[in-house]
Each structure stands twice: as structure tokens, then as C-alpha cells.
Amino acid sequence: MSELKLNSLYQQLILEHYRSPKNRGKLDDATVSIRMRNPTCGDDITLQLRVDDDEVIQDVRFYGEGCSISQASASIMTTLLKERSLDDAIQIAARFTALMHGDEDAAKDRSLRDLRALQGVSKFPVRIKCALLGFDALQEAVRKTRGEPALEA
Ligand code: ZN
């Protein structure tokens, strides 16, 4: 990611999540598992959730490979999902997607917490897909859990 000039503090946080991802691995008792790929960059993420009958996310894991942006984004995302409802998860995904598309309100949204470290990525259109890959998987996981049809990529 040498072409990316992000705020150095933010860059450090991204590298930390890339080197030591949170919630990385597999869930034995996942209720939903979604694999998403970004062929442009070679990113490949599988997201697994365990969702209870009340639509609360009890546990979350992800695995895969790819660039630092895709892996760090997925790692940070998982830290925000435990004990959250599927509605909350969709809301976070929508806010982060808005942030990646340059929405200034989203940039001030504290509920995005460490995800705001990725704000600088919005200036690099080819990398936005990297940052959104985990969130695309999350939205697909919610749709699948609710029995809604998958969106065409
Ligand atoms: Zn990537």
C-alpha cells in the first residue's frame, strides 16, 4: 500500500489489524458463512456469524487473504459486531459504505470507531472495493440469515 498516503496514526492502526487480525479463524457453530472475492486485487474473505433467534450476533470470525486494507477492514469490522443486532450490523455497513464514498457526516460518526482510520482510502477508488469487501460479506450474511435473495455482484 505504498501508494496510499494515509494519516500515519491511522496507517499504524491498519497495519496492526493486518498483522494481528482480531477474530480471525473459523466458527464451528456458525449459522451463516459468506465468501467474497475482489479479483482486481486478489482479496478473498470468508465471514462467519453465529446469529441467535433474536437476530443478535453472538460470535463472528473471518479468514482469507488479501491486501492490508481488505484484511484490516474486516478485522476492525468484526470488533464492532459482537452482541449487536442484524439491524445494527446493516447500519454500520451502510455508514461505512457512505464513508468510503466520501460522505462527510459518516466521517464524523463516532459509532464507526476505528473504521474511521480507513477514511483516507476513499480517495483511492480502486482500493474502496478492498475496504468494502468484508462489509459486502456482512450484508450478504444478513440477507442469507433472513432468507432474502442474494444481490447480484
Ligand atoms: Zn485489496
Short mmCIF file of N, CA and C and ligand atoms in Angstrom, two decimals:
data_model
loop_
_atom_site.label_atom_id
_atom_site.label_comp_id
_atom_site.label_asym_id
_atom_site.label_seq_id
_atom_site.Cartn_x
_atom_site.Cartn_y
_atom_site.Cartn_z
N MET A 1 0.83 -1.20 0.00
CA MET A 1 0.00 0.00 0.00
C MET A 1 0.86 1.25 0.00
N SER A 2 2.02 1.15 -0.66
CA SER A 2 2.94 2.29 -0.64
C SER A 2 2.34 3.51 -1.33
N GLU A 3 1.41 3.29 -2.27
CA GLU A 3 0.83 4.43 -2.96
C GLU A 3 -0.18 5.18 -2.10
N LEU A 4 -0.54 4.58 -0.99
CA LEU A 4 -1.51 5.21 -0.11
C LEU A 4 -0.81 6.10 0.90
N LYS A 5 -1.20 7.35 0.95
CA LYS A 5 -0.65 8.23 1.97
C LYS A 5 -1.74 8.53 2.99
N LEU A 6 -1.87 7.66 3.94
CA LEU A 6 -2.86 7.85 4.98
C LEU A 6 -2.18 8.52 6.16
N ASN A 7 -3.00 9.15 6.98
CA ASN A 7 -2.52 9.66 8.24
C ASN A 7 -1.72 8.57 8.95
N SER A 8 -0.53 8.92 9.44
CA SER A 8 0.38 7.87 9.92
C SER A 8 -0.17 7.10 11.12
N LEU A 9 -0.92 7.78 11.96
CA LEU A 9 -1.51 7.11 13.11
C LEU A 9 -2.52 6.07 12.63
N TYR A 10 -3.32 6.47 11.65
CA TYR A 10 -4.31 5.58 11.06
C TYR A 10 -3.63 4.41 10.36
N GLN A 11 -2.53 4.75 9.66
CA GLN A 11 -1.80 3.72 8.93
C GLN A 11 -1.28 2.65 9.90
N GLN A 12 -0.84 3.11 11.06
CA GLN A 12 -0.33 2.20 12.08
C GLN A 12 -1.44 1.26 12.56
N LEU A 13 -2.62 1.82 12.76
CA LEU A 13 -3.75 1.01 13.23
C LEU A 13 -4.12 -0.04 12.19
N ILE A 14 -4.09 0.36 10.91
CA ILE A 14 -4.42 -0.57 9.83
C ILE A 14 -3.39 -1.71 9.78
N LEU A 15 -2.12 -1.34 9.91
CA LEU A 15 -1.06 -2.36 9.87
C LEU A 15 -1.15 -3.30 11.08
N GLU A 16 -1.54 -2.75 12.21
CA GLU A 16 -1.72 -3.58 13.41
C GLU A 16 -2.79 -4.64 13.19
N HIS A 17 -3.92 -4.21 12.62
CA HIS A 17 -5.01 -5.16 12.36
C HIS A 17 -4.62 -6.15 11.27
N TYR A 18 -3.78 -5.70 10.32
CA TYR A 18 -3.34 -6.59 9.24
C TYR A 18 -2.40 -7.67 9.79
N ARG A 19 -1.50 -7.24 10.67
CA ARG A 19 -0.51 -8.20 11.21
C ARG A 19 -1.12 -9.10 12.28
N SER A 20 -1.99 -8.54 13.10
CA SER A 20 -2.62 -9.31 14.18
C SER A 20 -4.12 -9.13 14.14
N PRO A 21 -4.76 -9.78 13.15
CA PRO A 21 -6.20 -9.56 12.97
C PRO A 21 -7.00 -10.06 14.16
N LYS A 22 -8.07 -9.35 14.45
CA LYS A 22 -9.00 -9.77 15.50
C LYS A 22 -10.02 -10.75 14.91
N ASN A 23 -10.43 -11.69 15.72
CA ASN A 23 -11.50 -12.62 15.33
C ASN A 23 -11.19 -13.37 14.03
N ARG A 24 -9.92 -13.67 13.84
CA ARG A 24 -9.54 -14.42 12.67
C ARG A 24 -9.63 -15.92 12.98
N GLY A 25 -10.19 -16.70 12.06
CA GLY A 25 -10.32 -18.13 12.25
C GLY A 25 -11.68 -18.60 11.79
N LYS A 26 -12.05 -19.82 12.23
CA LYS A 26 -13.32 -20.40 11.80
C LYS A 26 -14.23 -20.63 12.99
N LEU A 27 -15.52 -20.51 12.72
CA LEU A 27 -16.54 -20.77 13.74
C LEU A 27 -17.10 -22.17 13.50
N ASP A 28 -17.03 -23.03 14.50
CA ASP A 28 -17.58 -24.37 14.34
C ASP A 28 -19.10 -24.35 14.28
N ASP A 29 -19.69 -23.40 14.99
CA ASP A 29 -21.15 -23.38 15.10
C ASP A 29 -21.75 -22.17 14.39
N ALA A 30 -21.14 -21.79 13.27
CA ALA A 30 -21.65 -20.64 12.52
C ALA A 30 -23.05 -20.95 11.97
N THR A 31 -23.91 -19.94 11.97
CA THR A 31 -25.22 -20.09 11.36
C THR A 31 -25.22 -19.60 9.92
N VAL A 32 -24.18 -18.84 9.57
CA VAL A 32 -24.08 -18.36 8.19
C VAL A 32 -22.62 -18.13 7.86
N SER A 33 -22.26 -18.42 6.61
CA SER A 33 -20.88 -18.29 6.15
C SER A 33 -20.91 -17.75 4.73
N ILE A 34 -20.21 -16.64 4.51
CA ILE A 34 -20.23 -16.00 3.19
C ILE A 34 -18.81 -15.74 2.72
N ARG A 35 -18.51 -16.17 1.49
CA ARG A 35 -17.20 -15.90 0.89
C ARG A 35 -17.35 -14.82 -0.17
N MET A 36 -16.46 -13.83 -0.10
CA MET A 36 -16.47 -12.74 -1.08
C MET A 36 -15.06 -12.56 -1.63
N ARG A 37 -14.99 -12.32 -2.93
CA ARG A 37 -13.69 -12.10 -3.55
C ARG A 37 -13.66 -10.80 -4.33
N ASN A 38 -12.49 -10.20 -4.34
CA ASN A 38 -12.26 -8.99 -5.11
C ASN A 38 -11.12 -9.30 -6.07
N PRO A 39 -11.48 -9.79 -7.27
CA PRO A 39 -10.46 -10.28 -8.20
C PRO A 39 -9.46 -9.21 -8.64
N THR A 40 -9.89 -7.96 -8.65
CA THR A 40 -8.99 -6.87 -9.07
C THR A 40 -7.72 -6.85 -8.23
N CYS A 41 -7.88 -7.16 -6.94
CA CYS A 41 -6.75 -7.04 -6.01
C CYS A 41 -6.31 -8.41 -5.49
N GLY A 42 -7.15 -9.43 -5.66
CA GLY A 42 -6.82 -10.76 -5.13
C GLY A 42 -7.29 -10.98 -3.71
N ASP A 43 -8.16 -10.10 -3.22
CA ASP A 43 -8.67 -10.26 -1.85
C ASP A 43 -9.73 -11.35 -1.80
N ASP A 44 -9.71 -12.10 -0.71
CA ASP A 44 -10.60 -13.24 -0.56
C ASP A 44 -10.96 -13.35 0.92
N ILE A 45 -12.22 -13.12 1.25
CA ILE A 45 -12.64 -13.12 2.65
C ILE A 45 -13.84 -14.03 2.85
N THR A 46 -13.76 -14.88 3.87
CA THR A 46 -14.92 -15.65 4.29
C THR A 46 -15.32 -15.16 5.67
N LEU A 47 -16.56 -14.72 5.78
CA LEU A 47 -17.09 -14.20 7.05
C LEU A 47 -18.09 -15.19 7.61
N GLN A 48 -17.95 -15.49 8.89
CA GLN A 48 -18.87 -16.42 9.55
C GLN A 48 -19.49 -15.75 10.76
N LEU A 49 -20.79 -15.93 10.89
CA LEU A 49 -21.51 -15.38 12.04
C LEU A 49 -22.29 -16.49 12.74
N ARG A 50 -22.44 -16.34 14.04
CA ARG A 50 -23.42 -17.14 14.75
C ARG A 50 -24.49 -16.18 15.25
N VAL A 51 -25.67 -16.30 14.66
CA VAL A 51 -26.78 -15.40 14.97
C VAL A 51 -27.85 -16.18 15.72
N ASP A 52 -28.34 -15.62 16.83
CA ASP A 52 -29.36 -16.34 17.60
C ASP A 52 -30.77 -16.03 17.07
N ASP A 53 -31.79 -16.62 17.70
CA ASP A 53 -33.16 -16.49 17.20
C ASP A 53 -33.68 -15.06 17.28
N ASP A 54 -33.05 -14.24 18.13
CA ASP A 54 -33.47 -12.84 18.24
C ASP A 54 -32.69 -11.92 17.31
N GLU A 55 -31.99 -12.52 16.34
CA GLU A 55 -31.19 -11.75 15.37
C GLU A 55 -30.05 -10.99 16.02
N VAL A 56 -29.50 -11.54 17.11
CA VAL A 56 -28.32 -10.94 17.74
C VAL A 56 -27.09 -11.77 17.35
N ILE A 57 -26.03 -11.06 16.96
CA ILE A 57 -24.78 -11.72 16.56
C ILE A 57 -24.05 -12.16 17.82
N GLN A 58 -23.98 -13.47 18.04
CA GLN A 58 -23.33 -13.99 19.24
C GLN A 58 -21.83 -14.15 19.05
N ASP A 59 -21.42 -14.44 17.82
CA ASP A 59 -19.99 -14.61 17.58
C ASP A 59 -19.69 -14.34 16.11
N VAL A 60 -18.45 -14.02 15.84
CA VAL A 60 -18.06 -13.67 14.47
C VAL A 60 -16.59 -14.04 14.26
N ARG A 61 -16.29 -14.57 13.07
CA ARG A 61 -14.90 -14.85 12.68
C ARG A 61 -14.77 -14.58 11.19
N PHE A 62 -13.53 -14.36 10.78
CA PHE A 62 -13.29 -14.28 9.34
C PHE A 62 -11.94 -14.90 9.03
N TYR A 63 -11.78 -15.35 7.80
CA TYR A 63 -10.47 -15.81 7.34
C TYR A 63 -10.35 -15.54 5.85
N GLY A 64 -9.13 -15.66 5.36
CA GLY A 64 -8.89 -15.39 3.96
C GLY A 64 -7.55 -14.72 3.78
N GLU A 65 -7.38 -14.13 2.62
CA GLU A 65 -6.11 -13.45 2.36
C GLU A 65 -6.37 -12.24 1.49
N GLY A 66 -5.37 -11.39 1.41
CA GLY A 66 -5.53 -10.21 0.58
C GLY A 66 -4.67 -9.07 1.10
N CYS A 67 -4.93 -7.89 0.55
CA CYS A 67 -4.12 -6.73 0.90
C CYS A 67 -4.41 -6.25 2.32
N SER A 68 -3.57 -5.37 2.80
CA SER A 68 -3.71 -4.88 4.18
C SER A 68 -5.05 -4.17 4.39
N ILE A 69 -5.52 -3.45 3.37
CA ILE A 69 -6.78 -2.71 3.52
C ILE A 69 -7.95 -3.68 3.71
N SER A 70 -8.01 -4.71 2.87
CA SER A 70 -9.14 -5.65 2.95
C SER A 70 -9.13 -6.41 4.28
N GLN A 71 -7.94 -6.85 4.70
CA GLN A 71 -7.86 -7.65 5.92
C GLN A 71 -8.06 -6.79 7.17
N ALA A 72 -7.48 -5.60 7.17
CA ALA A 72 -7.64 -4.72 8.34
C ALA A 72 -9.09 -4.27 8.47
N SER A 73 -9.71 -3.95 7.34
CA SER A 73 -11.10 -3.52 7.37
C SER A 73 -12.00 -4.61 7.94
N ALA A 74 -11.79 -5.85 7.50
CA ALA A 74 -12.59 -6.97 8.01
C ALA A 74 -12.34 -7.18 9.50
N SER A 75 -11.07 -7.07 9.89
CA SER A 75 -10.71 -7.26 11.30
C SER A 75 -11.39 -6.21 12.18
N ILE A 76 -11.29 -4.95 11.78
CA ILE A 76 -11.92 -3.87 12.57
C ILE A 76 -13.43 -4.07 12.60
N MET A 77 -13.99 -4.44 11.46
CA MET A 77 -15.44 -4.67 11.39
C MET A 77 -15.89 -5.70 12.43
N THR A 78 -15.14 -6.80 12.53
CA THR A 78 -15.58 -7.86 13.45
C THR A 78 -15.60 -7.38 14.90
N THR A 79 -14.72 -6.41 15.23
CA THR A 79 -14.68 -5.93 16.62
C THR A 79 -15.94 -5.14 16.97
N LEU A 80 -16.70 -4.73 15.95
CA LEU A 80 -17.90 -3.93 16.22
C LEU A 80 -19.18 -4.75 16.22
N LEU A 81 -19.08 -6.05 15.95
CA LEU A 81 -20.31 -6.81 15.66
C LEU A 81 -20.85 -7.66 16.80
N LYS A 82 -19.99 -8.03 17.75
CA LYS A 82 -20.47 -8.94 18.79
C LYS A 82 -21.56 -8.31 19.64
N GLU A 83 -22.60 -9.11 19.89
CA GLU A 83 -23.76 -8.67 20.70
C GLU A 83 -24.58 -7.60 20.02
N ARG A 84 -24.33 -7.36 18.75
CA ARG A 84 -25.12 -6.38 18.01
C ARG A 84 -26.21 -7.10 17.23
N SER A 85 -27.30 -6.37 16.97
CA SER A 85 -28.39 -6.95 16.18
C SER A 85 -28.04 -6.89 14.70
N LEU A 86 -28.76 -7.65 13.91
CA LEU A 86 -28.53 -7.60 12.46
C LEU A 86 -28.87 -6.22 11.91
N ASP A 87 -29.86 -5.56 12.50
CA ASP A 87 -30.18 -4.19 12.09
C ASP A 87 -29.00 -3.25 12.33
N ASP A 88 -28.36 -3.40 13.51
CA ASP A 88 -27.16 -2.60 13.82
C ASP A 88 -26.06 -2.87 12.80
N ALA A 89 -25.89 -4.15 12.47
CA ALA A 89 -24.83 -4.54 11.54
C ALA A 89 -25.05 -3.90 10.18
N ILE A 90 -26.29 -3.91 9.72
CA ILE A 90 -26.63 -3.28 8.44
C ILE A 90 -26.37 -1.78 8.49
N GLN A 91 -26.69 -1.19 9.64
CA GLN A 91 -26.49 0.25 9.83
C GLN A 91 -24.99 0.60 9.75
N ILE A 92 -24.17 -0.19 10.45
CA ILE A 92 -22.72 0.04 10.42
C ILE A 92 -22.19 -0.10 8.99
N ALA A 93 -22.65 -1.14 8.29
CA ALA A 93 -22.21 -1.36 6.91
C ALA A 93 -22.61 -0.18 6.01
N ALA A 94 -23.82 0.34 6.23
CA ALA A 94 -24.30 1.45 5.41
C ALA A 94 -23.48 2.72 5.69
N ARG A 95 -23.17 2.96 6.97
CA ARG A 95 -22.39 4.14 7.33
C ARG A 95 -20.98 4.05 6.78
N PHE A 96 -20.39 2.85 6.88
CA PHE A 96 -19.03 2.70 6.40
C PHE A 96 -18.98 2.82 4.87
N THR A 97 -19.99 2.28 4.20
CA THR A 97 -20.06 2.42 2.74
C THR A 97 -20.16 3.89 2.35
N ALA A 98 -20.96 4.65 3.12
CA ALA A 98 -21.08 6.10 2.88
C ALA A 98 -19.72 6.79 3.09
N LEU A 99 -19.01 6.37 4.14
CA LEU A 99 -17.69 6.94 4.43
C LEU A 99 -16.74 6.71 3.25
N MET A 100 -16.79 5.51 2.69
CA MET A 100 -15.91 5.17 1.57
C MET A 100 -16.28 5.95 0.32
N HIS A 101 -17.52 6.41 0.25
CA HIS A 101 -17.92 7.21 -0.90
C HIS A 101 -17.88 8.70 -0.60
N GLY A 102 -17.14 9.06 0.46
CA GLY A 102 -16.84 10.46 0.72
C GLY A 102 -17.88 11.23 1.50
N ASP A 103 -18.82 10.55 2.14
CA ASP A 103 -19.86 11.22 2.92
C ASP A 103 -19.25 11.88 4.16
N GLU A 104 -19.43 13.19 4.30
CA GLU A 104 -18.77 13.91 5.40
C GLU A 104 -19.43 13.65 6.74
N ASP A 105 -20.73 13.41 6.74
CA ASP A 105 -21.40 13.07 8.00
C ASP A 105 -20.87 11.75 8.55
N ALA A 106 -20.70 10.80 7.66
CA ALA A 106 -20.19 9.49 8.08
C ALA A 106 -18.79 9.63 8.67
N ALA A 107 -18.01 10.58 8.13
CA ALA A 107 -16.65 10.79 8.62
C ALA A 107 -16.65 11.26 10.07
N LYS A 108 -17.75 11.88 10.50
CA LYS A 108 -17.82 12.38 11.89
C LYS A 108 -18.54 11.40 12.80
N ASP A 109 -18.99 10.29 12.25
CA ASP A 109 -19.81 9.34 13.00
C ASP A 109 -18.94 8.50 13.94
N ARG A 110 -19.02 8.81 15.24
CA ARG A 110 -18.17 8.11 16.20
C ARG A 110 -18.53 6.64 16.34
N SER A 111 -19.73 6.27 15.94
CA SER A 111 -20.12 4.86 16.08
C SER A 111 -19.27 3.97 15.16
N LEU A 112 -18.61 4.59 14.18
CA LEU A 112 -17.75 3.80 13.30
C LEU A 112 -16.40 3.49 13.95
N ARG A 113 -16.12 4.18 15.05
CA ARG A 113 -14.89 3.96 15.82
C ARG A 113 -13.66 3.79 14.94
N ASP A 114 -12.90 2.68 15.12
CA ASP A 114 -11.63 2.52 14.41
C ASP A 114 -11.79 2.44 12.90
N LEU A 115 -13.00 2.19 12.44
CA LEU A 115 -13.21 2.13 10.99
C LEU A 115 -12.89 3.46 10.33
N ARG A 116 -12.95 4.54 11.13
CA ARG A 116 -12.65 5.84 10.55
C ARG A 116 -11.19 5.95 10.13
N ALA A 117 -10.35 5.04 10.64
CA ALA A 117 -8.94 5.01 10.21
C ALA A 117 -8.82 4.75 8.72
N LEU A 118 -9.87 4.15 8.14
CA LEU A 118 -9.84 3.80 6.72
C LEU A 118 -10.38 4.92 5.82
N GLN A 119 -10.73 6.03 6.44
CA GLN A 119 -11.35 7.12 5.68
C GLN A 119 -10.51 7.54 4.47
N GLY A 120 -9.18 7.59 4.64
CA GLY A 120 -8.29 8.03 3.56
C GLY A 120 -8.39 7.16 2.32
N VAL A 121 -8.85 5.92 2.51
CA VAL A 121 -8.99 5.00 1.37
C VAL A 121 -10.00 5.53 0.35
N SER A 122 -10.94 6.34 0.84
CA SER A 122 -12.00 6.84 -0.06
C SER A 122 -11.43 7.69 -1.20
N LYS A 123 -10.20 8.15 -1.04
CA LYS A 123 -9.58 8.95 -2.11
C LYS A 123 -8.93 8.07 -3.18
N PHE A 124 -8.94 6.77 -2.98
CA PHE A 124 -8.31 5.85 -3.92
C PHE A 124 -9.35 4.84 -4.43
N PRO A 125 -10.07 5.23 -5.49
CA PRO A 125 -11.22 4.44 -5.95
C PRO A 125 -10.95 2.94 -6.11
N VAL A 126 -9.75 2.58 -6.59
CA VAL A 126 -9.51 1.15 -6.81
C VAL A 126 -9.39 0.38 -5.49
N ARG A 127 -9.13 1.09 -4.39
CA ARG A 127 -8.98 0.41 -3.10
C ARG A 127 -10.28 0.37 -2.30
N ILE A 128 -11.28 1.12 -2.75
CA ILE A 128 -12.54 1.15 -1.99
C ILE A 128 -13.15 -0.25 -1.92
N LYS A 129 -13.05 -0.98 -3.03
CA LYS A 129 -13.57 -2.36 -3.04
C LYS A 129 -12.89 -3.23 -2.00
N CYS A 130 -11.60 -2.99 -1.80
CA CYS A 130 -10.84 -3.74 -0.79
C CYS A 130 -11.45 -3.49 0.60
N ALA A 131 -11.67 -2.21 0.89
CA ALA A 131 -12.17 -1.83 2.21
C ALA A 131 -13.59 -2.33 2.43
N LEU A 132 -14.37 -2.43 1.35
CA LEU A 132 -15.79 -2.79 1.49
C LEU A 132 -16.05 -4.30 1.42
N LEU A 133 -15.01 -5.07 1.10
CA LEU A 133 -15.23 -6.50 0.85
C LEU A 133 -15.86 -7.21 2.06
N GLY A 134 -15.32 -6.97 3.25
CA GLY A 134 -15.87 -7.59 4.45
C GLY A 134 -17.30 -7.15 4.72
N PHE A 135 -17.58 -5.90 4.39
CA PHE A 135 -18.93 -5.36 4.62
C PHE A 135 -19.92 -5.91 3.60
N ASP A 136 -19.45 -6.14 2.38
CA ASP A 136 -20.30 -6.80 1.39
C ASP A 136 -20.67 -8.20 1.88
N ALA A 137 -19.68 -8.88 2.46
CA ALA A 137 -19.94 -10.22 3.02
C ALA A 137 -20.93 -10.12 4.18
N LEU A 138 -20.77 -9.10 5.00
CA LEU A 138 -21.67 -8.91 6.14
C LEU A 138 -23.12 -8.70 5.68
N GLN A 139 -23.29 -7.84 4.67
CA GLN A 139 -24.65 -7.57 4.19
C GLN A 139 -25.27 -8.82 3.56
N GLU A 140 -24.43 -9.57 2.87
CA GLU A 140 -24.90 -10.82 2.27
C GLU A 140 -25.28 -11.82 3.38
N ALA A 141 -24.48 -11.84 4.45
CA ALA A 141 -24.76 -12.76 5.57
C ALA A 141 -26.09 -12.42 6.24
N VAL A 142 -26.39 -11.14 6.34
CA VAL A 142 -27.67 -10.72 6.93
C VAL A 142 -28.82 -11.15 6.02
N ARG A 143 -28.65 -10.91 4.72
CA ARG A 143 -29.70 -11.31 3.76
C ARG A 143 -29.94 -12.81 3.82
N LYS A 144 -28.86 -13.58 3.88
CA LYS A 144 -29.00 -15.04 3.88
C LYS A 144 -29.68 -15.50 5.17
N THR A 145 -29.29 -14.90 6.29
CA THR A 145 -29.90 -15.26 7.58
C THR A 145 -31.40 -14.99 7.56
N ARG A 146 -31.78 -13.91 6.91
CA ARG A 146 -33.19 -13.53 6.85
C ARG A 146 -33.94 -14.17 5.70
N GLY A 147 -33.24 -15.00 4.92
CA GLY A 147 -33.89 -15.67 3.81
C GLY A 147 -34.22 -14.75 2.67
N GLU A 148 -33.47 -13.61 2.58
CA GLU A 148 -33.69 -12.70 1.46
C GLU A 148 -32.79 -13.11 0.30
N PRO A 149 -33.20 -12.80 -0.92
CA PRO A 149 -32.38 -13.21 -2.07
C PRO A 149 -31.04 -12.46 -2.10
N ALA A 150 -30.01 -13.13 -2.59
CA ALA A 150 -28.69 -12.51 -2.70
C ALA A 150 -28.71 -11.45 -3.79
N LEU A 151 -27.90 -10.40 -3.59
CA LEU A 151 -27.77 -9.37 -4.61
C LEU A 151 -26.78 -9.84 -5.66
N GLU A 152 -27.02 -9.48 -6.90
CA GLU A 152 -26.06 -9.78 -7.95
C GLU A 152 -24.83 -8.90 -7.76
N ALA A 153 -23.67 -9.48 -7.89
CA ALA A 153 -22.43 -8.69 -7.70
C ALA A 153 -22.23 -7.73 -8.87
ZN ZN B 1 -7.22 -5.28 -1.81
#
